[in-house]
PDB file of C-alpha atoms in Angstrom:
ATOM      1  CA  ALA C   1       0.000   0.000   0.000  1.00 88.00           C
ATOM      2  CA  ALA C   2       2.891   2.335   0.674  1.00 86.00           C
ATOM      3  CA  SER C   3       4.646   1.533  -2.615  1.00 87.00           C
ATOM      4  CA  GLY C   4       2.876   4.159  -4.694  1.00 82.00           C
ATOM      5  CA  GLY C   5       2.500   1.593  -7.449  1.00 85.00           C
ATOM      6  CA  TYR C   6      -1.250   1.900  -8.006  1.00 86.00           C
ATOM      7  CA  GLY C   7      -1.332   4.987 -10.189  1.00 81.00           C
ATOM      8  CA  ARG C   8      -4.196   7.351  -9.464  1.00 79.00           C
ATOM      9  CA  ARG C   9      -6.328   4.716  -7.788  1.00 84.00           C
ATOM     10  CA  GLU C  10      -7.326   5.077  -4.170  1.00 89.00           C
ATOM     11  CA  VAL C  11      -5.779   2.302  -2.086  1.00 94.00           C
ATOM     12  CA  THR C  12      -7.582   0.987   0.982  1.00 96.00           C
ATOM     13  CA  ILE C  13      -6.727  -1.664   3.561  1.00 97.00           C
ATOM     14  CA  ARG C  14      -9.462  -3.834   5.052  1.00 97.00           C
ATOM     15  CA  VAL C  15      -8.681  -4.760   8.640  1.00 98.00           C
ATOM     16  CA  ASN C  16     -10.152  -7.435  10.835  1.00 97.00           C
ATOM     17  CA  GLY C  17     -13.162  -6.257  12.787  1.00 95.00           C
ATOM     18  CA  PRO C  18     -13.492  -4.844  16.303  1.00 96.00           C
ATOM     19  CA  GLY C  19     -13.542  -7.562  18.916  1.00 94.00           C
ATOM     20  CA  THR C  20     -11.224  -9.912  17.003  1.00 97.00           C
ATOM     21  CA  PRO C  21      -7.709 -10.732  18.301  1.00 97.00           C
ATOM     22  CA  TRP C  22      -6.128  -9.069  15.250  1.00 98.00           C
ATOM     23  CA  HIS C  23      -8.001  -5.762  15.120  1.00 98.00           C
ATOM     24  CA  ALA C  24      -5.585  -3.605  17.117  1.00 97.00           C
ATOM     25  CA  ASP C  25      -2.467  -4.920  15.340  1.00 98.00           C
ATOM     26  CA  ASP C  26      -4.178  -4.484  11.970  1.00 98.00           C
ATOM     27  CA  LEU C  27      -4.954  -0.838  12.711  1.00 98.00           C
ATOM     28  CA  ARG C  28      -1.353  -0.165  13.733  1.00 97.00           C
ATOM     29  CA  ALA C  29      -0.047  -1.795  10.555  1.00 97.00           C
ATOM     30  CA  ALA C  30      -2.539   0.084   8.392  1.00 97.00           C
ATOM     31  CA  ALA C  31      -1.631   3.382  10.034  1.00 97.00           C
ATOM     32  CA  ALA C  32       2.036   2.776   9.273  1.00 97.00           C
ATOM     33  CA  ALA C  33       1.257   2.017   5.611  1.00 96.00           C
ATOM     34  CA  GLY C  34      -0.699   5.271   5.255  1.00 96.00           C
ATOM     35  CA  PRO C  35      -3.293   4.161   2.665  1.00 96.00           C
ATOM     36  CA  ASP C  36      -6.045   6.399   1.343  1.00 96.00           C
ATOM     37  CA  ALA C  37      -8.461   4.672   3.713  1.00 98.00           C
ATOM     38  CA  VAL C  38      -8.907   1.856   6.194  1.00 98.00           C
ATOM     39  CA  VAL C  39     -11.990  -0.294   5.664  1.00 98.00           C
ATOM     40  CA  VAL C  40     -13.429  -1.421   9.005  1.00 98.00           C
ATOM     41  CA  PRO C  41     -15.992  -4.247   9.130  1.00 97.00           C
ATOM     42  CA  LYS C  42     -18.765  -4.634  11.705  1.00 96.00           C
ATOM     43  CA  VAL C  43     -19.082  -0.944  12.551  1.00 97.00           C
ATOM     44  CA  ASP C  44     -22.381  -0.628  14.400  1.00 94.00           C
ATOM     45  CA  SER C  45     -21.981   2.389  16.671  1.00 96.00           C
ATOM     46  CA  ALA C  46     -20.449   5.842  16.937  1.00 97.00           C
ATOM     47  CA  GLU C  47     -18.184   4.493  19.662  1.00 97.00           C
ATOM     48  CA  THR C  48     -16.655   2.003  17.241  1.00 97.00           C
ATOM     49  CA  VAL C  49     -15.824   4.756  14.758  1.00 97.00           C
ATOM     50  CA  GLN C  50     -14.303   6.896  17.493  1.00 97.00           C
ATOM     51  CA  ASP C  51     -12.240   3.982  18.839  1.00 97.00           C
ATOM     52  CA  VAL C  52     -10.875   3.301  15.355  1.00 98.00           C
ATOM     53  CA  GLU C  53      -9.981   6.944  14.780  1.00 98.00           C
ATOM     54  CA  ARG C  54      -8.218   7.200  18.145  1.00 97.00           C
ATOM     55  CA  ALA C  55      -6.240   4.040  17.391  1.00 98.00           C
ATOM     56  CA  LEU C  56      -5.190   5.286  13.961  1.00 98.00           C
ATOM     57  CA  GLU C  57      -4.103   8.643  15.320  1.00 97.00           C
ATOM     58  CA  ALA C  58      -2.195   7.031  18.201  1.00 97.00           C
ATOM     59  CA  ALA C  59      -0.376   4.866  15.646  1.00 97.00           C
ATOM     60  CA  GLY C  60       0.586   7.908  13.577  1.00 97.00           C
ATOM     61  CA  ALA C  61      -1.767   7.522  10.614  1.00 97.00           C
ATOM     62  CA  PRO C  62      -1.356  10.432   8.184  1.00 97.00           C
ATOM     63  CA  ASP C  63      -4.149  12.975   7.950  1.00 96.00           C
ATOM     64  CA  HIS C  64      -5.161  11.755   4.489  1.00 96.00           C
ATOM     65  CA  THR C  65      -6.032   8.239   5.719  1.00 97.00           C
ATOM     66  CA  ALA C  66      -9.822   8.077   5.911  1.00 98.00           C
ATOM     67  CA  VAL C  67     -12.129   5.502   7.483  1.00 98.00           C
ATOM     68  CA  TRP C  68     -14.637   3.487   5.475  1.00 98.00           C
ATOM     69  CA  ALA C  69     -17.243   1.933   7.766  1.00 98.00           C
ATOM     70  CA  MET C  70     -18.935  -1.336   6.840  1.00 98.00           C
ATOM     71  CA  LEU C  71     -22.577  -1.557   7.963  1.00 98.00           C
ATOM     72  CA  GLU C  72     -23.446  -5.223   8.429  1.00 97.00           C
ATOM     73  CA  THR C  73     -25.893  -5.545  11.307  1.00 96.00           C
ATOM     74  CA  PRO C  74     -29.447  -4.435  12.138  1.00 97.00           C
ATOM     75  CA  ARG C  75     -28.060  -2.087  14.787  1.00 96.00           C
ATOM     76  CA  ALA C  76     -25.691  -0.504  12.269  1.00 97.00           C
ATOM     77  CA  LEU C  77     -28.490   0.153   9.789  1.00 97.00           C
ATOM     78  CA  LEU C  78     -30.895   1.523  12.386  1.00 96.00           C
ATOM     79  CA  ASP C  79     -28.130   3.838  13.689  1.00 96.00           C
ATOM     80  CA  ALA C  80     -26.576   4.575  10.281  1.00 97.00           C
ATOM     81  CA  ARG C  81     -26.887   8.352  10.552  1.00 96.00           C
ATOM     82  CA  THR C  82     -25.198   8.369  13.970  1.00 97.00           C
ATOM     83  CA  VAL C  83     -22.400   6.164  12.669  1.00 97.00           C
ATOM     84  CA  ALA C  84     -21.945   8.346   9.586  1.00 97.00           C
ATOM     85  CA  THR C  85     -21.384  11.485  11.659  1.00 96.00           C
ATOM     86  CA  ALA C  86     -19.238   9.900  14.370  1.00 96.00           C
ATOM     87  CA  GLY C  87     -15.785  10.885  13.149  1.00 94.00           C
ATOM     88  CA  GLU C  88     -13.928  13.395  11.006  1.00 94.00           C
ATOM     89  CA  ARG C  89     -12.031  10.685   9.114  1.00 97.00           C
ATOM     90  CA  LEU C  90     -15.143   8.729   8.160  1.00 98.00           C
ATOM     91  CA  THR C  91     -15.910   9.418   4.506  1.00 98.00           C
ATOM     92  CA  VAL C  92     -17.542   6.279   3.092  1.00 98.00           C
ATOM     93  CA  LEU C  93     -20.231   3.807   4.151  1.00 98.00           C
ATOM     94  CA  VAL C  94     -19.999   0.259   2.762  1.00 98.00           C
ATOM     95  CA  LEU C  95     -22.858  -2.228   2.851  1.00 97.00           C
ATOM     96  CA  GLY C  96     -21.910  -5.665   4.189  1.00 97.00           C
ATOM     97  CA  THR C  97     -24.840  -7.461   2.597  1.00 96.00           C
ATOM     98  CA  ASN C  98     -23.660 -11.030   3.300  1.00 96.00           C
ATOM     99  CA  ASP C  99     -23.421 -10.580   7.044  1.00 96.00           C
ATOM    100  CA  LEU C 100     -26.556  -8.463   7.059  1.00 97.00           C
ATOM    101  CA  ALA C 101     -28.547 -11.197   5.308  1.00 97.00           C
ATOM    102  CA  LYS C 102     -27.246 -13.670   7.885  1.00 96.00           C
ATOM    103  CA  GLU C 103     -28.289 -11.420  10.763  1.00 96.00           C
ATOM    104  CA  LEU C 104     -31.754 -10.918   9.229  1.00 96.00           C
ATOM    105  CA  HIS C 105     -32.206 -14.638   8.451  1.00 97.00           C
ATOM    106  CA  ALA C 106     -32.847 -13.430   4.904  1.00 97.00           C
ATOM    107  CA  GLU C 107     -32.362 -15.359   1.686  1.00 95.00           C
ATOM    108  CA  HIS C 108     -30.156 -14.285  -1.198  1.00 92.00           C
ATOM    109  CA  VAL C 109     -32.616 -13.910  -4.060  1.00 94.00           C
ATOM    110  CA  PRO C 110     -32.567 -12.072  -7.402  1.00 93.00           C
ATOM    111  CA  GLY C 111     -33.735  -8.513  -6.900  1.00 95.00           C
ATOM    112  CA  ARG C 112     -32.681  -8.579  -3.205  1.00 96.00           C
ATOM    113  CA  ALA C 113     -36.176  -7.794  -1.932  1.00 97.00           C
ATOM    114  CA  PRO C 114     -35.301  -8.861   1.656  1.00 97.00           C
ATOM    115  CA  LEU C 115     -32.519  -6.234   1.784  1.00 97.00           C
ATOM    116  CA  LEU C 116     -34.171  -3.259   0.097  1.00 97.00           C
ATOM    117  CA  ALA C 117     -35.235  -1.583   3.343  1.00 96.00           C
ATOM    118  CA  ALA C 118     -31.667  -1.807   4.662  1.00 96.00           C
ATOM    119  CA  LEU C 119     -30.220  -0.470   1.411  1.00 96.00           C
ATOM    120  CA  SER C 120     -32.593   2.484   1.613  1.00 97.00           C
ATOM    121  CA  LEU C 121     -31.745   3.246   5.239  1.00 96.00           C
ATOM    122  CA  ALA C 122     -28.026   3.257   4.497  1.00 97.00           C
ATOM    123  CA  LEU C 123     -28.472   5.429   1.431  1.00 97.00           C
ATOM    124  CA  LEU C 124     -30.615   7.935   3.337  1.00 97.00           C
ATOM    125  CA  ALA C 125     -27.933   8.203   6.028  1.00 97.00           C
ATOM    126  CA  ALA C 126     -25.167   8.680   3.469  1.00 97.00           C
ATOM    127  CA  ARG C 127     -26.961  11.374   1.522  1.00 96.00           C
ATOM    128  CA  GLU C 128     -28.153  13.247   4.622  1.00 96.00           C
ATOM    129  CA  THR C 129     -24.604  13.351   6.032  1.00 97.00           C
ATOM    130  CA  GLY C 130     -22.685  13.892   2.797  1.00 95.00           C
ATOM    131  CA  ARG C 131     -20.876  10.541   2.815  1.00 97.00           C
ATOM    132  CA  ALA C 132     -20.203   8.351  -0.203  1.00 96.00           C
ATOM    133  CA  ILE C 133     -21.780   4.903  -0.136  1.00 98.00           C
ATOM    134  CA  LEU C 134     -20.911   1.580  -1.782  1.00 98.00           C
ATOM    135  CA  ASP C 135     -23.231  -1.368  -2.295  1.00 98.00           C
ATOM    136  CA  GLY C 136     -22.315  -4.854  -1.061  1.00 97.00           C
ATOM    137  CA  VAL C 137     -20.785  -7.735  -2.994  1.00 97.00           C
ATOM    138  CA  HIS C 138     -22.324 -10.232  -5.416  1.00 96.00           C
ATOM    139  CA  ASN C 139     -21.180 -13.681  -4.340  1.00 94.00           C
ATOM    140  CA  ASP C 140     -21.307 -15.735  -7.539  1.00 94.00           C
ATOM    141  CA  VAL C 141     -18.300 -14.626  -9.605  1.00 94.00           C
ATOM    142  CA  ARG C 142     -19.526 -16.751 -12.536  1.00 94.00           C
ATOM    143  CA  ASP C 143     -22.873 -14.939 -12.657  1.00 95.00           C
ATOM    144  CA  LEU C 144     -21.889 -11.744 -14.447  1.00 95.00           C
ATOM    145  CA  GLU C 145     -25.466 -11.183 -15.618  1.00 95.00           C
ATOM    146  CA  GLY C 146     -26.729 -11.250 -12.029  1.00 96.00           C
ATOM    147  CA  PHE C 147     -23.823  -9.076 -10.920  1.00 97.00           C
ATOM    148  CA  GLU C 148     -24.600  -6.480 -13.578  1.00 97.00           C
ATOM    149  CA  ALA C 149     -28.270  -6.500 -12.594  1.00 97.00           C
ATOM    150  CA  GLU C 150     -27.265  -5.686  -8.995  1.00 97.00           C
ATOM    151  CA  CYS C 151     -25.014  -2.882 -10.248  1.00 97.00           C
ATOM    152  CA  VAL C 152     -27.908  -1.404 -12.205  1.00 97.00           C
ATOM    153  CA  GLN C 153     -30.173  -1.686  -9.163  1.00 97.00           C
ATOM    154  CA  ALA C 154     -27.577   0.008  -6.948  1.00 97.00           C
ATOM    155  CA  ARG C 155     -27.054   2.817  -9.475  1.00 95.00           C
ATOM    156  CA  GLN C 156     -30.803   3.359  -9.735  1.00 95.00           C
ATOM    157  CA  PHE C 157     -31.016   3.551  -5.942  1.00 96.00           C
ATOM    158  CA  GLY C 158     -28.290   6.204  -5.934  1.00 94.00           C
ATOM    159  CA  PHE C 159     -25.240   4.290  -4.681  1.00 96.00           C
ATOM    160  CA  ASP C 160     -21.839   5.634  -5.702  1.00 94.00           C
ATOM    161  CA  GLY C 161     -20.420   2.220  -6.566  1.00 94.00           C
ATOM    162  CA  LYS C 162     -20.249  -1.434  -5.604  1.00 97.00           C
ATOM    163  CA  THR C 163     -17.734  -3.589  -3.756  1.00 97.00           C
ATOM    164  CA  LEU C 164     -16.189  -6.387  -5.816  1.00 96.00           C
ATOM    165  CA  ILE C 165     -14.654  -9.772  -5.076  1.00 95.00           C
ATOM    166  CA  HIS C 166     -13.141 -10.742  -8.452  1.00 95.00           C
ATOM    167  CA  PRO C 167     -11.349  -8.935 -11.299  1.00 95.00           C
ATOM    168  CA  SER C 168     -14.010 -10.119 -13.768  1.00 95.00           C
ATOM    169  CA  GLN C 169     -16.456  -7.780 -12.044  1.00 96.00           C
ATOM    170  CA  ILE C 170     -14.434  -4.592 -12.628  1.00 93.00           C
ATOM    171  CA  ASP C 171     -15.384  -3.866 -16.234  1.00 92.00           C
ATOM    172  CA  PRO C 172     -19.155  -4.406 -15.881  1.00 94.00           C
ATOM    173  CA  CYS C 173     -19.169  -2.341 -12.674  1.00 94.00           C
ATOM    174  CA  ASN C 174     -17.360   0.580 -14.322  1.00 89.00           C
ATOM    175  CA  ARG C 175     -19.618   0.324 -17.361  1.00 90.00           C
ATOM    176  CA  VAL C 176     -22.787   0.522 -15.248  1.00 93.00           C
ATOM    177  CA  PHE C 177     -21.685   3.254 -12.877  1.00 91.00           C
ATOM    178  CA  ALA C 178     -19.794   5.381 -15.373  1.00 88.00           C
ATOM    179  CA  PRO C 179     -21.932   7.969 -17.164  1.00 86.00           C
ATOM    180  CA  SER C 180     -22.339   7.170 -20.846  1.00 84.00           C
ATOM    181  CA  ASP C 181     -20.934   9.467 -23.526  1.00 85.00           C
ATOM    182  CA  ALA C 182     -24.494  10.610 -24.224  1.00 88.00           C
ATOM    183  CA  GLN C 183     -25.106  11.407 -20.550  1.00 86.00           C
ATOM    184  CA  ALA C 184     -21.842  13.342 -20.316  1.00 87.00           C
ATOM    185  CA  ASP C 185     -22.650  15.303 -23.477  1.00 88.00           C
ATOM    186  CA  HIS C 186     -26.124  16.106 -22.158  1.00 88.00           C
ATOM    187  CA  ALA C 187     -24.611  17.243 -18.852  1.00 89.00           C
ATOM    188  CA  ARG C 188     -22.249  19.605 -20.667  1.00 91.00           C
ATOM    189  CA  ARG C 189     -25.119  21.060 -22.663  1.00 90.00           C
ATOM    190  CA  ILE C 190     -27.144  21.613 -19.482  1.00 90.00           C
ATOM    191  CA  ILE C 191     -24.269  23.469 -17.847  1.00 90.00           C
ATOM    192  CA  GLY C 192     -23.597  25.516 -20.985  1.00 89.00           C
ATOM    193  CA  ALA C 193     -27.245  26.471 -21.416  1.00 87.00           C
ATOM    194  CA  PHE C 194     -27.629  27.455 -17.788  1.00 85.00           C
ATOM    195  CA  GLU C 195     -24.445  29.531 -17.787  1.00 84.00           C
ATOM    196  CA  GLU C 196     -25.605  31.319 -20.926  1.00 85.00           C
ATOM    197  CA  ALA C 197     -28.999  32.002 -19.312  1.00 83.00           C
ATOM    198  CA  ALA C 198     -27.258  33.368 -16.222  1.00 83.00           C
ATOM    199  CA  ARG C 199     -25.192  35.764 -18.340  1.00 86.00           C
ATOM    200  CA  GLU C 200     -28.455  37.015 -19.825  1.00 83.00           C
ATOM    201  CA  GLY C 201     -29.989  37.481 -16.377  1.00 86.00           C
ATOM    202  CA  ARG C 202     -32.294  34.463 -16.556  1.00 84.00           C
ATOM    203  CA  GLY C 203     -32.598  31.892 -13.758  1.00 78.00           C
ATOM    204  CA  VAL C 204     -33.704  29.007 -15.974  1.00 79.00           C
ATOM    205  CA  ALA C 205     -32.818  27.606 -19.401  1.00 85.00           C
ATOM    206  CA  THR C 206     -34.210  25.033 -21.814  1.00 86.00           C
ATOM    207  CA  VAL C 207     -32.402  21.961 -23.157  1.00 88.00           C
ATOM    208  CA  ASP C 208     -34.135  19.555 -25.547  1.00 86.00           C
ATOM    209  CA  GLY C 209     -37.450  21.203 -24.729  1.00 83.00           C
ATOM    210  CA  ARG C 210     -37.093  20.715 -20.976  1.00 86.00           C
ATOM    211  CA  MET C 211     -36.632  23.383 -18.353  1.00 85.00           C
ATOM    212  CA  VAL C 212     -33.238  23.468 -16.675  1.00 83.00           C
ATOM    213  CA  GLU C 213     -32.650  25.079 -13.301  1.00 83.00           C
ATOM    214  CA  ASN C 214     -29.903  25.002 -10.691  1.00 84.00           C
ATOM    215  CA  LEU C 215     -30.706  21.528  -9.346  1.00 85.00           C
ATOM    216  CA  HIS C 216     -30.240  20.080 -12.851  1.00 87.00           C
ATOM    217  CA  VAL C 217     -26.896  21.864 -13.138  1.00 86.00           C
ATOM    218  CA  GLU C 218     -25.737  20.360  -9.844  1.00 87.00           C
ATOM    219  CA  GLU C 219     -26.642  16.880 -11.094  1.00 86.00           C
ATOM    220  CA  ALA C 220     -24.895  17.560 -14.410  1.00 90.00           C
ATOM    221  CA  ARG C 221     -21.711  18.556 -12.595  1.00 90.00           C
ATOM    222  CA  ARG C 222     -21.927  15.406 -10.461  1.00 85.00           C
ATOM    223  CA  ILE C 223     -22.198  13.290 -13.621  1.00 87.00           C
ATOM    224  CA  LEU C 224     -19.132  14.919 -15.181  1.00 89.00           C
ATOM    225  CA  ALA C 225     -17.151  14.552 -11.944  1.00 88.00           C
ATOM    226  CA  ALA C 226     -18.020  10.847 -11.802  1.00 83.00           C
ATOM    227  CA  ALA C 227     -16.961  10.368 -15.417  1.00 83.00           C
ATOM    228  CA  ALA C 228     -13.650  12.111 -14.761  1.00 84.00           C
ATOM    229  CA  ALA C 229     -12.988  10.098 -11.596  1.00 80.00           C
ATOM    230  CA  ILE C 230     -13.614   6.770 -13.321  1.00 76.00           C
ATOM    231  CA  ALA C 231     -11.482   7.743 -16.299  1.00 77.00           C
ATOM    232  CA  SER C 232      -8.682   8.749 -13.942  1.00 74.00           C
ATOM    233  CA  SER C 233      -8.864   5.518 -11.938  1.00 67.00           C
ATOM    234  CA  CYS C 234      -8.601   3.478 -15.159  1.00 65.00           C
ATOM    235  CA  ASP C 235      -5.476   5.372 -16.238  1.00 64.00           C
ATOM    236  CA  PRO C 236      -2.479   3.058 -15.558  1.00 57.00           C
ATOM    237  CA  ARG C 237      -0.153   5.955 -14.792  1.00 59.00           C
TER     238      ARG C 237
END
């Protein structure tokens, strides 16, 4: 992680969870490596986030090392907003859908109906607190069609991305979550039309026969930022 050999990609280290015999040593090792973030499983309270941050700081973690909190239990989902605001380093929420399904006694089924309420709770907490949020994994690495369907579902919900367990899942995930060329072009036209309207003293514009106002411009800028971030992460330099 400290080698600098990953180009522009963000590098994270997943540690063993709180309460395991390896957690404290893992945090010390991660702090010394200084990754972009430390991914912590089984985070279900503000106290857990605060304990992790204190441990990282005591071990000398650089300021740029963030915390990504995995939400994997009913308590975590019901307290997701509290968890999301518990620490200054916490920037990302990650759904641990396998453990959550186990805790709920839920079945893994196409469409993930048993988990939709939990996905919504986590997403609400992330958006209300300004945190990024990643969907959980798809277990069957041979089922790329099912994996892509979950990516589409997560994107439609509003997730920022999905966690992966095999290299074969990278390309379909980037394809689903990356804005298309048509979406990026439309976003640029929205921004251009709105900026032109502003120069003329108007608060709204029209693109393809539809009214454009500030909220559409914000979404257009988000789309272009996502496209740029994905393009950058795929650059091998």
